[in-house]
PDB file of C-alpha atoms in Angstrom:
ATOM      1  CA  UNK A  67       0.000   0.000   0.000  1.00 50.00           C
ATOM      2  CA  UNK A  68       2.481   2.950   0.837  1.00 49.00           C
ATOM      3  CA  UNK A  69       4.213   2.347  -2.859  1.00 49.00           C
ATOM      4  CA  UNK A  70       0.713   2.682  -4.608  1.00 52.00           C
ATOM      5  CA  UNK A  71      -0.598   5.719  -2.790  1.00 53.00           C
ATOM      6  CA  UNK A  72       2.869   7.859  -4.171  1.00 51.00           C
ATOM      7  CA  UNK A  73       1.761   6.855  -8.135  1.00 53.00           C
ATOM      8  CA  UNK A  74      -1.987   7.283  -7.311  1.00 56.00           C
ATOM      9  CA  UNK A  75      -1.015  11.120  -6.114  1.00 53.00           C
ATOM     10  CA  UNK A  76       0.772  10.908  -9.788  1.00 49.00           C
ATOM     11  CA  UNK A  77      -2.359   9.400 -12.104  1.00 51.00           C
ATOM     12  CA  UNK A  78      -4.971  10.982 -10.294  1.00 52.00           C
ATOM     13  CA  UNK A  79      -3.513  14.492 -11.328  1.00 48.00           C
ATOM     14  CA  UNK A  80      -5.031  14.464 -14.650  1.00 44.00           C
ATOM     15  CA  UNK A  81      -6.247  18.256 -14.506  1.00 46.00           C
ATOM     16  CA  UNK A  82      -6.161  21.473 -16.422  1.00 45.00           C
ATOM     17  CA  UNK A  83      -7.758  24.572 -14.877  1.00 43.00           C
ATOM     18  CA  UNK A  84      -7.431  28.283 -14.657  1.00 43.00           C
ATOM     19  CA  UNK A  85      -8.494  28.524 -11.489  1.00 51.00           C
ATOM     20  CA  UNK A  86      -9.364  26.931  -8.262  1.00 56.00           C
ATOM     21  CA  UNK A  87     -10.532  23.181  -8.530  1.00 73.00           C
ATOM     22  CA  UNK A  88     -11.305  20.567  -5.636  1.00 83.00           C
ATOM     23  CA  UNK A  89     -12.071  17.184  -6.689  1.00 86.00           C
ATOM     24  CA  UNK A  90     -12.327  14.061  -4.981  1.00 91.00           C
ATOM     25  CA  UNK A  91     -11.974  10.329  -5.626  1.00 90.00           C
ATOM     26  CA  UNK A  92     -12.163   6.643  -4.245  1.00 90.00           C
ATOM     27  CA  UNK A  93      -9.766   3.962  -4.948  1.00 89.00           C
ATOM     28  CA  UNK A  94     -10.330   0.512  -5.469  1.00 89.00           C
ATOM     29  CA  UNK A  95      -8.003  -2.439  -5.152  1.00 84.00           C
ATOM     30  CA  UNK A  96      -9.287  -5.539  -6.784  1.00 80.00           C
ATOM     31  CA  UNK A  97     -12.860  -4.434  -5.690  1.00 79.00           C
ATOM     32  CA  UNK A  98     -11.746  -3.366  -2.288  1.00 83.00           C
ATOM     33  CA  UNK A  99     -11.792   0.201  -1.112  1.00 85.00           C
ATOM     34  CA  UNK A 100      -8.131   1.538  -0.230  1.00 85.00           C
ATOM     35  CA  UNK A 101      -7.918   5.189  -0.607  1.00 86.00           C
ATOM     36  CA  UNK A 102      -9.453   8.551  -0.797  1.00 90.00           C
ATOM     37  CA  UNK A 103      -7.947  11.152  -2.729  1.00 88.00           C
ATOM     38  CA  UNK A 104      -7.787  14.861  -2.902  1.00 90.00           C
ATOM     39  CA  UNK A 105      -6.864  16.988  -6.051  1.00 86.00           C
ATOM     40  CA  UNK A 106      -6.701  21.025  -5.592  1.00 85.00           C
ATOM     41  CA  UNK A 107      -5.062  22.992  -8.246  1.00 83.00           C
ATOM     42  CA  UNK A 108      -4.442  26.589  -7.823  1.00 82.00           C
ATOM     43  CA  UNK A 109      -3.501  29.193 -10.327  1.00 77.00           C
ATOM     44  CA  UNK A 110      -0.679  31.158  -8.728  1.00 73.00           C
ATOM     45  CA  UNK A 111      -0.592  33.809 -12.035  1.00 73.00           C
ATOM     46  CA  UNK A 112       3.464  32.539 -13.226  1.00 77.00           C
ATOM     47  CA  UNK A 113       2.974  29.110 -12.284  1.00 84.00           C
ATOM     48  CA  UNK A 114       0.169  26.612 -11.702  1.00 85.00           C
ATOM     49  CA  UNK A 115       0.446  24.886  -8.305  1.00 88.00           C
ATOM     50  CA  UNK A 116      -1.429  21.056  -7.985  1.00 87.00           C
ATOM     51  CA  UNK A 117      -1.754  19.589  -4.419  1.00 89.00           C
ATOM     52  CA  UNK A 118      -2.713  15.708  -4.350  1.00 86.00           C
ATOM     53  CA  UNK A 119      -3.290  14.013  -0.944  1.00 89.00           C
ATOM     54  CA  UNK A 120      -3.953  10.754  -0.308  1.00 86.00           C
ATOM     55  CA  UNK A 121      -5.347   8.390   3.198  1.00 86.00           C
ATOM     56  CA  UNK A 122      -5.979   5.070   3.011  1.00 84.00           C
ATOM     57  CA  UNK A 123      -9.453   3.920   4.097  1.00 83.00           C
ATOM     58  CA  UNK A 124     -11.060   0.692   4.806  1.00 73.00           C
ATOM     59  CA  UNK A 125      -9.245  -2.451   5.454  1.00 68.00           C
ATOM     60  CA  UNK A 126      -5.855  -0.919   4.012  1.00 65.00           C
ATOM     61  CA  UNK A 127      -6.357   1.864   6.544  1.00 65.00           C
ATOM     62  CA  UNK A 128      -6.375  -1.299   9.429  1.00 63.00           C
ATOM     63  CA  UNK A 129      -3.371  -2.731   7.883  1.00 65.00           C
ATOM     64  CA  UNK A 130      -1.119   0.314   7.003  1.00 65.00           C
ATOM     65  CA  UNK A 131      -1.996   3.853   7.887  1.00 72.00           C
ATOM     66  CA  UNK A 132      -0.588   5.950   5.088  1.00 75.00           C
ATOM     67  CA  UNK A 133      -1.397   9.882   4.543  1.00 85.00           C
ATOM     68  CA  UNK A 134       0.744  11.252   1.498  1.00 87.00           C
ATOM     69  CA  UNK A 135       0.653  14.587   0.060  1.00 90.00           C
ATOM     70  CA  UNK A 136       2.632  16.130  -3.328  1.00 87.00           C
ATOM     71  CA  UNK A 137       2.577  19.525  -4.531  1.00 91.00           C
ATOM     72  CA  UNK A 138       3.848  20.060  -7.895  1.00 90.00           C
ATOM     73  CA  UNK A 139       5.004  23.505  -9.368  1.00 93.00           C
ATOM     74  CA  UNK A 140       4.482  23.964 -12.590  1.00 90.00           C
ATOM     75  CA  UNK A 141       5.385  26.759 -15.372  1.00 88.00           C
ATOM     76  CA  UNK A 142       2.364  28.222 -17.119  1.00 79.00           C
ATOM     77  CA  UNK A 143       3.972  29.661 -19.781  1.00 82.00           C
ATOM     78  CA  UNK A 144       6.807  27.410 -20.948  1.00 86.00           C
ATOM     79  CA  UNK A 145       4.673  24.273 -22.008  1.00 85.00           C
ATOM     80  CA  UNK A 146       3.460  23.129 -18.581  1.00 86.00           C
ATOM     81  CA  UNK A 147       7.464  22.128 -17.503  1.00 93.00           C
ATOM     82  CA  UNK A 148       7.648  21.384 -13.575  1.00 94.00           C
ATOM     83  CA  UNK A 149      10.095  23.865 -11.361  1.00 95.00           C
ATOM     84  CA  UNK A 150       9.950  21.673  -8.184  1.00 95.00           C
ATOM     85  CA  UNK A 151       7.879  19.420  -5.955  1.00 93.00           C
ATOM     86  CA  UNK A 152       7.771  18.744  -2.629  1.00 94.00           C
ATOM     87  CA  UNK A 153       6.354  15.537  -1.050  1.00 90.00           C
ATOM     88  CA  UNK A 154       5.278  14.207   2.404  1.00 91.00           C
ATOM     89  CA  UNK A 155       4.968  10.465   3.241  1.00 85.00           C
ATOM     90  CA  UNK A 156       3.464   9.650   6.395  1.00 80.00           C
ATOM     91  CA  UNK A 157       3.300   6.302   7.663  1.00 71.00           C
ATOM     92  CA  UNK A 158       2.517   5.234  10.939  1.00 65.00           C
ATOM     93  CA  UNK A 159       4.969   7.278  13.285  1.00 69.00           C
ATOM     94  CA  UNK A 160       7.579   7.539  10.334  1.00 73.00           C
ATOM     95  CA  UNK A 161       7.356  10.934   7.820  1.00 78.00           C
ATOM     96  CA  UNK A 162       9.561  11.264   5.015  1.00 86.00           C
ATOM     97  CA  UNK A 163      10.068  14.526   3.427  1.00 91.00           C
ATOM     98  CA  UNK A 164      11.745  14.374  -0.430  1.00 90.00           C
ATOM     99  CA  UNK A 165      12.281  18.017  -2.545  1.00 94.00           C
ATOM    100  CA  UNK A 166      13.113  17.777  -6.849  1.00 94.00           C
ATOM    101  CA  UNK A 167      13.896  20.556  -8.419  1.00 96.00           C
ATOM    102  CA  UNK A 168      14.193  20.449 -12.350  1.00 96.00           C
ATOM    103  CA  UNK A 169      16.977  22.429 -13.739  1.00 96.00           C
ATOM    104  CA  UNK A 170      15.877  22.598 -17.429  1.00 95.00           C
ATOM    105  CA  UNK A 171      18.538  24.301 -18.822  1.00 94.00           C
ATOM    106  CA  UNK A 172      21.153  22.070 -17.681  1.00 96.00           C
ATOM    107  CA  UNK A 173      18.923  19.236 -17.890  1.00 95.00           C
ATOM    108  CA  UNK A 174      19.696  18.119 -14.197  1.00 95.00           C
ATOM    109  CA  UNK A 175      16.932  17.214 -11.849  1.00 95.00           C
ATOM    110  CA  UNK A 176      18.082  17.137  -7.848  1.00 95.00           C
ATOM    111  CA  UNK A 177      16.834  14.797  -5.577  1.00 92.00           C
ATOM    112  CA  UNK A 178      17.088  16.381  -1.848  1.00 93.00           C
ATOM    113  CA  UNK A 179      17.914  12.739  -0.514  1.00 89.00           C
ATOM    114  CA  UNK A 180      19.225  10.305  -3.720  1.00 88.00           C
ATOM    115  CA  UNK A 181      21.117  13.483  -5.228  1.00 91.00           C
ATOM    116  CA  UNK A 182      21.241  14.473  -9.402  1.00 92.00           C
ATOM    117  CA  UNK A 183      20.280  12.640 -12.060  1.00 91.00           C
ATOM    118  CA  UNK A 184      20.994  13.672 -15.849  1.00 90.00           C
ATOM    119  CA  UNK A 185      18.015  14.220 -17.892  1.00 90.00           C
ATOM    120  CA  UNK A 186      16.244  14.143 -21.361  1.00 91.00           C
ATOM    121  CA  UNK A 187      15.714  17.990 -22.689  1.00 94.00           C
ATOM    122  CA  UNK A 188      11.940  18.961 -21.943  1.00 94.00           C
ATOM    123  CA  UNK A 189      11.825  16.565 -19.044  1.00 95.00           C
ATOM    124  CA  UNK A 190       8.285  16.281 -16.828  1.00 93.00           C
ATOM    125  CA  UNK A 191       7.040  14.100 -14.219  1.00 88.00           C
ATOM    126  CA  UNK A 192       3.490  12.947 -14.057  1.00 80.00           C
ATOM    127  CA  UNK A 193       1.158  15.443 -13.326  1.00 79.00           C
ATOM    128  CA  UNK A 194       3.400  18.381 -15.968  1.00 85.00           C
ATOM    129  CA  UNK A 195       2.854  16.205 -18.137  1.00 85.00           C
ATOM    130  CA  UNK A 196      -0.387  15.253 -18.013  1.00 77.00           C
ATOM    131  CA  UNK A 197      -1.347  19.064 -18.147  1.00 76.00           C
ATOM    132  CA  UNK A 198       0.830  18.776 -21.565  1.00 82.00           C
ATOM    133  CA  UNK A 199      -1.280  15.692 -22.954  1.00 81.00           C
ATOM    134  CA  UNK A 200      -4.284  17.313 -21.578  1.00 74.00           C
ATOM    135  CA  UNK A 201      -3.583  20.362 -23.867  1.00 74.00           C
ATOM    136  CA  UNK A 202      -6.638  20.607 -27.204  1.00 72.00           C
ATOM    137  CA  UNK A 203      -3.120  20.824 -29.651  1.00 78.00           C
ATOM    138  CA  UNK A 204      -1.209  17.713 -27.896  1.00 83.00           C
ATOM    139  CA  UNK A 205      -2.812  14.978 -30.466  1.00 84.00           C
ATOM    140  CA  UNK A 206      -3.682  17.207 -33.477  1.00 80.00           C
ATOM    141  CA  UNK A 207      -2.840  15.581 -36.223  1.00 75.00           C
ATOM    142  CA  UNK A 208      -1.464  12.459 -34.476  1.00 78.00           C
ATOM    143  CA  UNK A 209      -3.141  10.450 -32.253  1.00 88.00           C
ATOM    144  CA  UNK A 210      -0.132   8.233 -30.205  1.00 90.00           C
ATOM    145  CA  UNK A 211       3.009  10.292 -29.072  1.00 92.00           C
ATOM    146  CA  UNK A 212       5.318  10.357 -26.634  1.00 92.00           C
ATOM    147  CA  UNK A 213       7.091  12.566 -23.850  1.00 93.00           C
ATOM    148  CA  UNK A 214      10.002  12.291 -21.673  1.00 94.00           C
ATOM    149  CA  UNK A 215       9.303  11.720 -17.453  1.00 91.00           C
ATOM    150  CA  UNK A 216      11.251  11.479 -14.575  1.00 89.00           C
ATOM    151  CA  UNK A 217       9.289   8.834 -12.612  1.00 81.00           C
ATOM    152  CA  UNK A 218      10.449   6.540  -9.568  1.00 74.00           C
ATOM    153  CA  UNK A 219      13.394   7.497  -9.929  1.00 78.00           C
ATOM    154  CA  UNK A 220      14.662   6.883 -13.234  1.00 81.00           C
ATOM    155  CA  UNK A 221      14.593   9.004 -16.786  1.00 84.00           C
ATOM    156  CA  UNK A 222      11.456   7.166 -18.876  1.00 87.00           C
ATOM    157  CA  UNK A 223       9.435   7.765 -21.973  1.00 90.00           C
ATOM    158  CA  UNK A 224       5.609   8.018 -21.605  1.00 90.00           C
ATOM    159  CA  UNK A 225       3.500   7.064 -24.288  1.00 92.00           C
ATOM    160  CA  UNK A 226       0.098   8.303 -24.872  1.00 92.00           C
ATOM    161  CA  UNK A 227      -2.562   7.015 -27.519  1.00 93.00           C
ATOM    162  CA  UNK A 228      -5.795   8.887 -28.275  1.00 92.00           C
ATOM    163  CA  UNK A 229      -8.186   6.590 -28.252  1.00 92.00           C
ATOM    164  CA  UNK A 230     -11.841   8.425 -29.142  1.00 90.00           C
ATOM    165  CA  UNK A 231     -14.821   9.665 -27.000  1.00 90.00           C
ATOM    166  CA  UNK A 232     -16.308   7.480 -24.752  1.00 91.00           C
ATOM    167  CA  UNK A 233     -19.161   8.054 -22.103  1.00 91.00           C
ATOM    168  CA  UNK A 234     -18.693   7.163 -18.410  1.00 88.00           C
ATOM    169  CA  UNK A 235     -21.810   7.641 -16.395  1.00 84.00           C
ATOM    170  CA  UNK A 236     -23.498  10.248 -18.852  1.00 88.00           C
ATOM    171  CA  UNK A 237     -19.944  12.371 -18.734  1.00 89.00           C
ATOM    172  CA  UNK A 238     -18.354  12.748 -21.985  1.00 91.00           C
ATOM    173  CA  UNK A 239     -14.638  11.640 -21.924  1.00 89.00           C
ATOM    174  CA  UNK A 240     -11.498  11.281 -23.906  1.00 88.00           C
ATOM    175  CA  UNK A 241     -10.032   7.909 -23.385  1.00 92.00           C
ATOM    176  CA  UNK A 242      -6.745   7.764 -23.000  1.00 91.00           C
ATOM    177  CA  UNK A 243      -4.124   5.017 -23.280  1.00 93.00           C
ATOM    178  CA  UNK A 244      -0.580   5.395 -21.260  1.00 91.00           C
ATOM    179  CA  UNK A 245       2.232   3.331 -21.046  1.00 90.00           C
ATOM    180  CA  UNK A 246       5.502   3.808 -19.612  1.00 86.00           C
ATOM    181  CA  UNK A 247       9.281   2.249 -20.577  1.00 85.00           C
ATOM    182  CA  UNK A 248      12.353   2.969 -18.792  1.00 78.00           C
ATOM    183  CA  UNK A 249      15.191   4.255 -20.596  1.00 68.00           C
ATOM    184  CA  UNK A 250      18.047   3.009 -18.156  1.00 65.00           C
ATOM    185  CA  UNK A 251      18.629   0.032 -15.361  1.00 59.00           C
ATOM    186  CA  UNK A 252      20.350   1.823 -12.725  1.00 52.00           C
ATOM    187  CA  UNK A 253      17.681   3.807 -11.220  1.00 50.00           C
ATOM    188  CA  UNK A 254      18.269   3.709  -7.268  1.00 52.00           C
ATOM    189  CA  UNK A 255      14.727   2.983  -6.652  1.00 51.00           C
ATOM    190  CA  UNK A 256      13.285  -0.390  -7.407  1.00 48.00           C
ATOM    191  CA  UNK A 257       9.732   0.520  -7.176  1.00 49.00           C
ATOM    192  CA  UNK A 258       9.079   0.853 -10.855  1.00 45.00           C
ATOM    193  CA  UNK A 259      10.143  -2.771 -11.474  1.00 45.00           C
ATOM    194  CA  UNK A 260       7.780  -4.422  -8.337  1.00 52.00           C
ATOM    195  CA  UNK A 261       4.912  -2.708  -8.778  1.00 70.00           C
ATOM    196  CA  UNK A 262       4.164  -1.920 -12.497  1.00 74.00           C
ATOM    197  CA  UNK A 263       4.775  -4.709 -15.183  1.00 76.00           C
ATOM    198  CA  UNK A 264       6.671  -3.351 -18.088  1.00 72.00           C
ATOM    199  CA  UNK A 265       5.020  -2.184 -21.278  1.00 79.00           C
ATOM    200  CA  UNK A 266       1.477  -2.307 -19.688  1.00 83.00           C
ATOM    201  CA  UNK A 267      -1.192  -0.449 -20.684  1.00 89.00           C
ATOM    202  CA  UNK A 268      -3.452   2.317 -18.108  1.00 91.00           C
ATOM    203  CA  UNK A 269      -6.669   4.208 -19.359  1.00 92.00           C
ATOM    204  CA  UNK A 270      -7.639   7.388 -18.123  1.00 89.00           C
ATOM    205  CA  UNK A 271     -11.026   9.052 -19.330  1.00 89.00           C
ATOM    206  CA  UNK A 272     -10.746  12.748 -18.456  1.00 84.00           C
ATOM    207  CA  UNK A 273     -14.181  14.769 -19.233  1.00 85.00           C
ATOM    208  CA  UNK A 274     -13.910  16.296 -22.917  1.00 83.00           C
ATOM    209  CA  UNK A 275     -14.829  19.940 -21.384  1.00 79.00           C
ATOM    210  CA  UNK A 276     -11.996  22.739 -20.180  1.00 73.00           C
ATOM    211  CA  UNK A 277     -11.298  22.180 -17.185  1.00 70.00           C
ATOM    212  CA  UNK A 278     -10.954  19.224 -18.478  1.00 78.00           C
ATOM    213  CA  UNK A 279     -10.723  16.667 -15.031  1.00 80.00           C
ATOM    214  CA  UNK A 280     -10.476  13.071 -14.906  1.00 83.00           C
ATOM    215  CA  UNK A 281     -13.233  10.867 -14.356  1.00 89.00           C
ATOM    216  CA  UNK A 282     -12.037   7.596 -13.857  1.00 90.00           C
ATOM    217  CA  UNK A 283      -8.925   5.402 -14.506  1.00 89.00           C
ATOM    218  CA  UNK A 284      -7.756   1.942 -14.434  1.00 91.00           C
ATOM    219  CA  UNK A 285      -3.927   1.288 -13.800  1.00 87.00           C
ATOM    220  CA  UNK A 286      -2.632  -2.228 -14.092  1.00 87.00           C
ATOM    221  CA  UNK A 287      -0.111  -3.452 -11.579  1.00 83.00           C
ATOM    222  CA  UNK A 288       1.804  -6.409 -11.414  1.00 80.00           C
ATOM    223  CA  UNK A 289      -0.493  -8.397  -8.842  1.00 79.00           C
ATOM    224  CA  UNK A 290      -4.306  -6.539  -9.560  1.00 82.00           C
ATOM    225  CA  UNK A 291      -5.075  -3.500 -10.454  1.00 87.00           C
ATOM    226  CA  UNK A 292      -6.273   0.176  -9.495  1.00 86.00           C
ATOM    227  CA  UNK A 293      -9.942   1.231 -10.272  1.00 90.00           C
ATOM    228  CA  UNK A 294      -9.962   5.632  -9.681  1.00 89.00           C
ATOM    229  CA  UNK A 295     -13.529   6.981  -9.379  1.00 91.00           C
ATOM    230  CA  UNK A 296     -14.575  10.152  -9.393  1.00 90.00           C
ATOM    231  CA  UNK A 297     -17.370  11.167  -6.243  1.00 88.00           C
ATOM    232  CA  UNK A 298     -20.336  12.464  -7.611  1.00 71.00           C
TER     233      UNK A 298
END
């Protein structure tokens, strides 16, 4: 449970807004309840600030208590690129604090604990880029493409397919297709490898409106998988 919640606070951040938004979700794990999540995103004029908390609930809150929370700064107007993010893992009596700042024009990003890593130009994480796949020009005129990430760790390439309108509980939605590959083996975290199965495939549908905000998702782990509901 405490390495889902951290990728959950990364999927769940499908958003684009302008202003203030609140949203909140329930997570299933194989049909049980494990999670409730928070998304706020605020619209601090030079940058756009996302805060993503998440508790377990229900038998996983028995089991393992876990409260996580990850703000990520991102730049408005140089296509969505992060500046830095801060994260808080608490778990049980133990809290973890963890700071990366992106240095784009050296293409360095600085882990406060694990240290630098070299980088892809035009490097995001997550939630950056999901505001850049999010954006009405990302799939004109091509409807699979690709982006570089910095996730668990480790320099990656995230692929993302367009895959139509769909309707989820009288919402209209874009369905999404993402898949992630690692471009190196040495990342210090081993994360990635345990609890995602290479090359698989995790839908999104995120409404078809601006905002646009995501409705529900299904990622694919190695044992199960994640259902993400929006509350009503």
């Amino acid at each position: 449970m405490k390495a889902i919640l951290p990728l959950l606070l990364l999927i769940l951040s499908k958003i684009v807004s302008s202003q203030v938004v609140d949203l909140n979700y329930t997570v299933d794990f194989t049909f049980i309840k494990c999670a409730d999540v928070n998304i706020k995103v605020f619209d601090n004029k030079d940058n756009i600030k996302i805060t993503a908390t998440a508790k377990s609930s229900g038998l996983a809150d028995f089991f393992v208590s876990i409260d996580e929370k990850y703000d990520c700064y991102i730049d408005t107007y140089n296509h969505y690129l992060p500046i830095k993010i801060e994260k808080v893992s608490k778990s049980g009596d133990s809290l973890a604090r963890i700071n990366l700042n992106f240095d784009h024009k050296n293409n360095i990003i600085t882990n406060s604990i694990l240290g630098d890593y070299k980088t892809l130009p035009n490097t995001y994480d997550f939630i950056s880029g999901f505001l850049l796949i999010a954006d009405s020009v990302f799939f004109k005129g091509n409807d699979e493409k690709q982006i570089n990430i910095f996730f668990d760790n480790s320099p990656c390439i995230l692929h993302a397919k367009y895959c139509g309108i769909k309707t989820i509980e009288k919402i209209t939605c874009k369905k999404i297709e993402l898949r992630i590959t690692k471009l190196s083996k040495d990342n210090k975290s081993k994360k990635f490898i345990s609890l995602i199965p290479p090359n698989s495939t995790h839908c999104i549908w995120v409404s078809n409106t601006y905002p646009s905000y995501l409705v529900s998702a299904k990622i694919n782990l190695v044992a199960g998988s994640l259902k993400v509901e929006l509350k009503r």
